[in-house]
PDB file of C-alpha atoms in Angstrom:
ATOM      1  CA  MET A   1      13.258 -27.683  76.819  1.00 46.00           C
ATOM      2  CA  LYS A   2       9.906 -26.072  77.608  1.00 43.00           C
ATOM      3  CA  ASN A   3      11.411 -24.019  80.408  1.00 48.00           C
ATOM      4  CA  ILE A   4      14.216 -22.805  78.188  1.00 46.00           C
ATOM      5  CA  LEU A   5      11.858 -21.698  75.445  1.00 40.00           C
ATOM      6  CA  LEU A   6       9.587 -19.916  77.931  1.00 42.00           C
ATOM      7  CA  VAL A   7      12.500 -17.931  79.244  1.00 41.00           C
ATOM      8  CA  LEU A   8      13.747 -17.043  75.826  1.00 43.00           C
ATOM      9  CA  ILE A   9      10.365 -15.711  74.899  1.00 36.00           C
ATOM     10  CA  ALA A  10       9.634 -14.062  78.214  1.00 42.00           C
ATOM     11  CA  LEU A  11      12.817 -12.032  78.478  1.00 38.00           C
ATOM     12  CA  MET A  12      12.418 -10.641  74.966  1.00 36.00           C
ATOM     13  CA  THR A  13      16.133 -10.324  75.177  1.00 36.00           C
ATOM     14  CA  LEU A  14      16.378 -13.456  75.262  1.00 34.00           C
ATOM     15  CA  GLY A  15      19.043 -15.725  76.409  1.00 34.00           C
ATOM     16  CA  SER A  16      20.997 -17.864  74.125  1.00 33.00           C
ATOM     17  CA  CYS A  17      23.277 -20.797  74.210  1.00 34.00           C
ATOM     18  CA  ALA A  18      25.263 -23.028  72.002  1.00 33.00           C
ATOM     19  CA  THR A  19      25.372 -24.840  68.794  1.00 30.00           C
ATOM     20  CA  LYS A  20      28.887 -26.012  67.892  1.00 31.00           C
ATOM     21  CA  VAL A  21      30.590 -28.575  70.097  1.00 33.00           C
ATOM     22  CA  THR A  22      33.417 -30.923  69.599  1.00 31.00           C
ATOM     23  CA  SER A  23      31.750 -34.202  70.557  1.00 37.00           C
ATOM     24  CA  GLU A  24      28.006 -34.542  70.962  1.00 41.00           C
ATOM     25  CA  ASN A  25      28.312 -37.929  72.702  1.00 46.00           C
ATOM     26  CA  GLN A  26      29.857 -36.071  75.667  1.00 49.00           C
ATOM     27  CA  LEU A  27      27.038 -33.569  75.962  1.00 62.00           C
ATOM     28  CA  THR A  28      24.550 -33.516  78.806  1.00 84.00           C
ATOM     29  CA  ASP A  29      20.811 -33.508  78.019  1.00 88.00           C
ATOM     30  CA  PHE A  30      20.743 -29.785  78.687  1.00 88.00           C
ATOM     31  CA  GLN A  31      23.492 -29.099  76.190  1.00 88.00           C
ATOM     32  CA  LYS A  32      21.905 -31.337  73.632  1.00 85.00           C
ATOM     33  CA  GLU A  33      18.661 -29.426  73.865  1.00 87.00           C
ATOM     34  CA  LEU A  34      20.560 -26.127  73.341  1.00 83.00           C
ATOM     35  CA  VAL A  35      22.360 -27.491  70.372  1.00 76.00           C
ATOM     36  CA  GLU A  36      19.071 -28.720  68.862  1.00 82.00           C
ATOM     37  CA  PHE A  37      17.436 -25.363  69.642  1.00 83.00           C
ATOM     38  CA  TYR A  38      20.143 -23.475  67.720  1.00 74.00           C
ATOM     39  CA  ASN A  39      20.482 -25.931  64.880  1.00 75.00           C
ATOM     40  CA  ASN A  40      16.715 -26.018  64.211  1.00 81.00           C
ATOM     41  CA  THR A  41      15.873 -23.300  61.676  1.00 81.00           C
ATOM     42  CA  SER A  42      12.405 -22.893  63.151  1.00 87.00           C
ATOM     43  CA  THR A  43      13.660 -22.108  66.637  1.00 87.00           C
ATOM     44  CA  SER A  44      17.027 -20.440  66.101  1.00 86.00           C
ATOM     45  CA  PRO A  45      17.023 -16.841  67.401  1.00 87.00           C
ATOM     46  CA  LEU A  46      19.497 -15.711  64.742  1.00 84.00           C
ATOM     47  CA  ASN A  47      18.622 -14.313  61.346  1.00 87.00           C
ATOM     48  CA  GLN A  48      20.339 -15.525  58.221  1.00 88.00           C
ATOM     49  CA  GLU A  49      23.106 -12.901  58.302  1.00 87.00           C
ATOM     50  CA  GLU A  50      23.849 -13.704  61.965  1.00 84.00           C
ATOM     51  CA  LYS A  51      23.876 -17.435  61.231  1.00 82.00           C
ATOM     52  CA  ASN A  52      26.465 -16.788  58.521  1.00 81.00           C
ATOM     53  CA  ASN A  53      28.678 -14.914  60.998  1.00 79.00           C
ATOM     54  CA  PHE A  54      28.021 -17.180  64.021  1.00 76.00           C
ATOM     55  CA  VAL A  55      31.087 -19.150  64.936  1.00 73.00           C
ATOM     56  CA  GLY A  56      29.355 -21.134  67.618  1.00 71.00           C
ATOM     57  CA  ILE A  57      30.317 -21.730  71.212  1.00 66.00           C
ATOM     58  CA  THR A  58      31.575 -24.584  73.271  1.00 80.00           C
ATOM     59  CA  PHE A  59      30.798 -25.762  76.762  1.00 92.00           C
ATOM     60  CA  TYR A  60      33.091 -26.169  79.730  1.00 95.00           C
ATOM     61  CA  PRO A  61      33.416 -29.838  80.670  1.00 94.00           C
ATOM     62  CA  TYR A  62      30.719 -30.825  83.172  1.00 93.00           C
ATOM     63  CA  GLN A  63      31.870 -30.630  86.780  1.00 94.00           C
ATOM     64  CA  GLU A  64      29.730 -31.871  89.586  1.00 94.00           C
ATOM     65  CA  LYS A  65      31.182 -29.290  92.063  1.00 96.00           C
ATOM     66  CA  TYR A  66      29.267 -26.621  90.063  1.00 96.00           C
ATOM     67  CA  ASN A  67      25.961 -28.323  90.724  1.00 96.00           C
ATOM     68  CA  VAL A  68      25.381 -26.890  94.166  1.00 97.00           C
ATOM     69  CA  LYS A  69      22.694 -27.110  96.858  1.00 97.00           C
ATOM     70  CA  ALA A  70      22.386 -23.538  98.170  1.00 98.00           C
ATOM     71  CA  ASP A  71      20.847 -22.383 101.386  1.00 98.00           C
ATOM     72  CA  PHE A  72      17.828 -20.290 100.414  1.00 98.00           C
ATOM     73  CA  THR A  73      16.482 -17.228 102.239  1.00 98.00           C
ATOM     74  CA  PRO A  74      13.163 -15.973 100.782  1.00 97.00           C
ATOM     75  CA  ILE A  75      12.579 -12.273 100.268  1.00 96.00           C
ATOM     76  CA  ASN A  76       8.985 -11.680 101.138  1.00 93.00           C
ATOM     77  CA  ASP A  77       7.374  -8.739  99.379  1.00 90.00           C
ATOM     78  CA  GLY A  78      10.639  -8.123  97.562  1.00 89.00           C
ATOM     79  CA  ASP A  79      11.361  -4.782  95.876  1.00 92.00           C
ATOM     80  CA  VAL A  80      10.650  -4.337  92.201  1.00 95.00           C
ATOM     81  CA  ILE A  81      14.079  -3.607  90.738  1.00 94.00           C
ATOM     82  CA  PRO A  82      14.811  -1.913  87.374  1.00 95.00           C
ATOM     83  CA  PHE A  83      17.339  -3.791  85.351  1.00 96.00           C
ATOM     84  CA  PRO A  84      19.231  -1.817  82.702  1.00 96.00           C
ATOM     85  CA  THR A  85      19.485  -3.730  79.468  1.00 95.00           C
ATOM     86  CA  SER A  86      21.990  -4.059  76.674  1.00 92.00           C
ATOM     87  CA  ALA A  87      19.725  -1.903  74.508  1.00 90.00           C
ATOM     88  CA  GLY A  88      19.659   0.947  76.993  1.00 93.00           C
ATOM     89  CA  LYS A  89      16.122   0.127  78.139  1.00 95.00           C
ATOM     90  CA  ILE A  90      14.680  -1.035  81.439  1.00 96.00           C
ATOM     91  CA  GLN A  91      13.122  -4.371  82.444  1.00 95.00           C
ATOM     92  CA  TYR A  92      11.633  -4.977  85.860  1.00 96.00           C
ATOM     93  CA  TYR A  93      12.218  -7.877  88.220  1.00 96.00           C
ATOM     94  CA  THR A  94      11.126  -8.718  91.728  1.00 96.00           C
ATOM     95  CA  ALA A  95      13.696  -9.894  94.353  1.00 96.00           C
ATOM     96  CA  PHE A  96      12.570 -13.443  95.227  1.00 97.00           C
ATOM     97  CA  GLY A  97      15.275 -14.782  97.491  1.00 97.00           C
ATOM     98  CA  MET A  98      18.948 -15.118  98.317  1.00 98.00           C
ATOM     99  CA  ALA A  99      20.986 -18.258  97.696  1.00 98.00           C
ATOM    100  CA  THR A 100      24.183 -18.948  99.612  1.00 98.00           C
ATOM    101  CA  PHE A 101      26.516 -21.756  98.704  1.00 98.00           C
ATOM    102  CA  THR A 102      30.136 -22.911  98.796  1.00 98.00           C
ATOM    103  CA  ILE A 103      32.462 -23.737  95.923  1.00 98.00           C
ATOM    104  CA  ASP A 104      36.075 -24.804  96.556  1.00 97.00           C
ATOM    105  CA  GLY A 105      35.771 -23.732 100.207  1.00 97.00           C
ATOM    106  CA  GLN A 106      34.623 -20.227  99.313  1.00 97.00           C
ATOM    107  CA  THR A 107      31.182 -18.988 100.257  1.00 98.00           C
ATOM    108  CA  HIS A 108      29.124 -16.983  97.724  1.00 98.00           C
ATOM    109  CA  SER A 109      25.663 -15.451  97.610  1.00 98.00           C
ATOM    110  CA  LEU A 110      23.451 -14.644  94.610  1.00 98.00           C
ATOM    111  CA  LYS A 111      20.040 -12.975  94.476  1.00 98.00           C
ATOM    112  CA  ILE A 112      17.268 -14.754  92.578  1.00 98.00           C
ATOM    113  CA  TYR A 113      14.547 -12.856  90.761  1.00 97.00           C
ATOM    114  CA  GLN A 114      11.120 -13.198  89.127  1.00 96.00           C
ATOM    115  CA  SER A 115       9.982 -11.108  86.166  1.00 94.00           C
ATOM    116  CA  HIS A 116       7.578  -8.278  86.958  1.00 95.00           C
ATOM    117  CA  PRO A 117       4.725  -8.290  86.394  1.00 92.00           C
ATOM    118  CA  ILE A 118       4.463 -12.088  86.417  1.00 88.00           C
ATOM    119  CA  LYS A 119       2.380 -13.614  83.654  1.00 87.00           C
ATOM    120  CA  GLU A 120       0.521 -16.838  84.458  1.00 89.00           C
ATOM    121  CA  GLU A 121       2.676 -18.978  82.193  1.00 87.00           C
ATOM    122  CA  TYR A 122       5.897 -17.770  83.905  1.00 87.00           C
ATOM    123  CA  LYS A 123       4.714 -17.934  87.464  1.00 91.00           C
ATOM    124  CA  ASP A 124       7.050 -20.849  88.280  1.00 95.00           C
ATOM    125  CA  HIS A 125      10.090 -19.404  86.535  1.00 97.00           C
ATOM    126  CA  LEU A 126      12.994 -17.913  88.525  1.00 98.00           C
ATOM    127  CA  PHE A 127      15.732 -15.911  86.938  1.00 97.00           C
ATOM    128  CA  LEU A 128      19.367 -16.003  88.070  1.00 98.00           C
ATOM    129  CA  PRO A 129      21.691 -13.528  86.196  1.00 98.00           C
ATOM    130  CA  PHE A 130      25.311 -13.420  87.339  1.00 98.00           C
ATOM    131  CA  THR A 131      28.835 -12.456  86.421  1.00 98.00           C
ATOM    132  CA  ASP A 132      32.146 -14.050  87.472  1.00 98.00           C
ATOM    133  CA  ASP A 133      35.830 -13.822  86.768  1.00 98.00           C
ATOM    134  CA  THR A 134      35.572 -15.750  83.493  1.00 97.00           C
ATOM    135  CA  ASN A 135      33.643 -12.913  81.820  1.00 97.00           C
ATOM    136  CA  GLY A 136      35.706 -11.653  78.904  1.00 95.00           C
ATOM    137  CA  ASP A 137      38.202 -14.453  79.581  1.00 96.00           C
ATOM    138  CA  GLY A 138      36.345 -17.628  78.556  1.00 94.00           C
ATOM    139  CA  THR A 139      32.776 -16.509  78.808  1.00 96.00           C
ATOM    140  CA  TYR A 140      30.637 -13.634  77.445  1.00 94.00           C
ATOM    141  CA  GLY A 141      31.714 -10.305  78.904  1.00 95.00           C
ATOM    142  CA  GLY A 142      28.116  -9.296  79.764  1.00 95.00           C
ATOM    143  CA  GLY A 143      27.520 -12.196  82.129  1.00 97.00           C
ATOM    144  CA  ARG A 144      25.344 -15.313  81.881  1.00 97.00           C
ATOM    145  CA  TYR A 145      21.902 -16.556  83.028  1.00 97.00           C
ATOM    146  CA  ILE A 146      20.532 -19.657  84.763  1.00 97.00           C
ATOM    147  CA  ASP A 147      16.884 -20.670  84.620  1.00 95.00           C
ATOM    148  CA  LEU A 148      15.304 -22.137  87.759  1.00 97.00           C
ATOM    149  CA  ASP A 149      11.930 -23.742  88.290  1.00 96.00           C
ATOM    150  CA  LEU A 150       9.932 -22.892  91.419  1.00 95.00           C
ATOM    151  CA  THR A 151       8.389 -26.349  91.484  1.00 95.00           C
ATOM    152  CA  LYS A 152      11.549 -28.385  90.736  1.00 95.00           C
ATOM    153  CA  SER A 153      14.596 -26.533  91.988  1.00 96.00           C
ATOM    154  CA  PHE A 154      14.012 -26.874  95.755  1.00 97.00           C
ATOM    155  CA  THR A 155      14.988 -29.810  97.909  1.00 96.00           C
ATOM    156  CA  PRO A 156      12.647 -31.149 100.650  1.00 96.00           C
ATOM    157  CA  GLU A 157      14.932 -29.455 103.181  1.00 96.00           C
ATOM    158  CA  GLY A 158      14.296 -26.056 101.539  1.00 96.00           C
ATOM    159  CA  GLN A 159      17.611 -25.658  99.732  1.00 98.00           C
ATOM    160  CA  ILE A 160      17.734 -24.596  96.103  1.00 98.00           C
ATOM    161  CA  ILE A 161      19.681 -26.456  93.482  1.00 97.00           C
ATOM    162  CA  ILE A 162      21.776 -24.219  91.176  1.00 97.00           C
ATOM    163  CA  ASN A 163      23.525 -25.986  88.372  1.00 95.00           C
ATOM    164  CA  PHE A 164      26.165 -23.669  86.889  1.00 96.00           C
ATOM    165  CA  ASN A 165      26.795 -26.300  84.220  1.00 95.00           C
ATOM    166  CA  GLU A 166      23.532 -24.941  82.738  1.00 94.00           C
ATOM    167  CA  ALA A 167      24.617 -21.325  82.598  1.00 96.00           C
ATOM    168  CA  TYR A 168      23.997 -19.803  79.201  1.00 95.00           C
ATOM    169  CA  ASN A 169      24.680 -16.603  77.257  1.00 91.00           C
ATOM    170  CA  PRO A 170      21.948 -14.047  76.416  1.00 92.00           C
ATOM    171  CA  TYR A 171      21.108 -13.577  72.722  1.00 88.00           C
ATOM    172  CA  CYS A 172      22.842 -10.224  72.710  1.00 88.00           C
ATOM    173  CA  ALA A 173      26.145 -12.133  72.939  1.00 86.00           C
ATOM    174  CA  TYR A 174      25.542 -12.850  69.264  1.00 82.00           C
ATOM    175  CA  SER A 175      23.128 -10.222  68.008  1.00 84.00           C
ATOM    176  CA  LYS A 176      22.521  -6.540  68.580  1.00 85.00           C
ATOM    177  CA  ARG A 177      18.833  -7.014  67.867  1.00 88.00           C
ATOM    178  CA  TYR A 178      17.994  -8.183  71.345  1.00 89.00           C
ATOM    179  CA  ASN A 179      17.338  -6.454  74.612  1.00 90.00           C
ATOM    180  CA  CYS A 180      19.107  -8.362  77.421  1.00 94.00           C
ATOM    181  CA  PRO A 181      18.958  -7.525  81.182  1.00 96.00           C
ATOM    182  CA  ILE A 182      22.412  -6.816  82.586  1.00 96.00           C
ATOM    183  CA  PRO A 183      23.209  -8.850  85.705  1.00 97.00           C
ATOM    184  CA  PRO A 184      23.256  -6.521  88.761  1.00 96.00           C
ATOM    185  CA  GLY A 185      26.512  -5.780  90.506  1.00 96.00           C
ATOM    186  CA  GLU A 186      25.361  -7.610  93.629  1.00 96.00           C
ATOM    187  CA  ASN A 187      25.352 -10.819  91.599  1.00 98.00           C
ATOM    188  CA  SER A 188      29.018 -10.637  90.748  1.00 98.00           C
ATOM    189  CA  LEU A 189      31.042 -13.650  91.937  1.00 98.00           C
ATOM    190  CA  ASP A 190      34.640 -13.108  92.863  1.00 97.00           C
ATOM    191  CA  THR A 191      35.773 -16.404  91.374  1.00 98.00           C
ATOM    192  CA  ARG A 192      35.982 -18.211  88.050  1.00 98.00           C
ATOM    193  CA  ILE A 193      32.832 -20.332  87.313  1.00 98.00           C
ATOM    194  CA  GLU A 194      34.290 -22.603  84.667  1.00 98.00           C
ATOM    195  CA  ALA A 195      31.018 -24.277  83.898  1.00 97.00           C
ATOM    196  CA  GLY A 196      28.226 -23.899  81.338  1.00 96.00           C
ATOM    197  CA  VAL A 197      28.495 -22.101  78.034  1.00 94.00           C
ATOM    198  CA  THR A 198      31.721 -20.470  76.958  1.00 94.00           C
ATOM    199  CA  TYR A 199      32.094 -17.678  74.423  1.00 91.00           C
ATOM    200  CA  LYS A 200      34.143 -16.958  71.383  1.00 79.00           C
ATOM    201  CA  LYS A 201      33.742 -14.720  68.317  1.00 69.00           C
TER     202      LYS A 201
END
């Protein structure tokens, strides 16, 4: 949960996930943490009015095929890239590396980023924003995020583990008060990633 909270604070846009599910005994640990985060009044990112209007979201059923080991190509001295945000502002990220993986026989690539400048407490955090064909048809139209840990997400062989079952929505899916980075066009997947947090109003 520590990594999730760090990201939510660091982005200032912050990313959000779920609270209402049909059966908690079917949840993964990740989902349980998100439910607890939203249900806890001391950590919920929503104000009282937003809580009253919040209908909650559900999760796609966990599927192992969406927990992928991707080939990783580092980007040394990556460019600092301006990310437009939902609030019409700019946040900056550094290109960290490229992940290439296969789902259902189709090969995809996504670029992974680090925030810029990097604060000491976030030096191990990697940011993966993406869109896919479920956006607006099962998931939030503005795309989703995945958090990665520089110290934990890599295999001994140098691959990076990306678990799309842990994809979550930014706070701006539920509130106009937040400033969420918009996933870049190059991180658009031409397929449906039916994993992670869904979206409904």
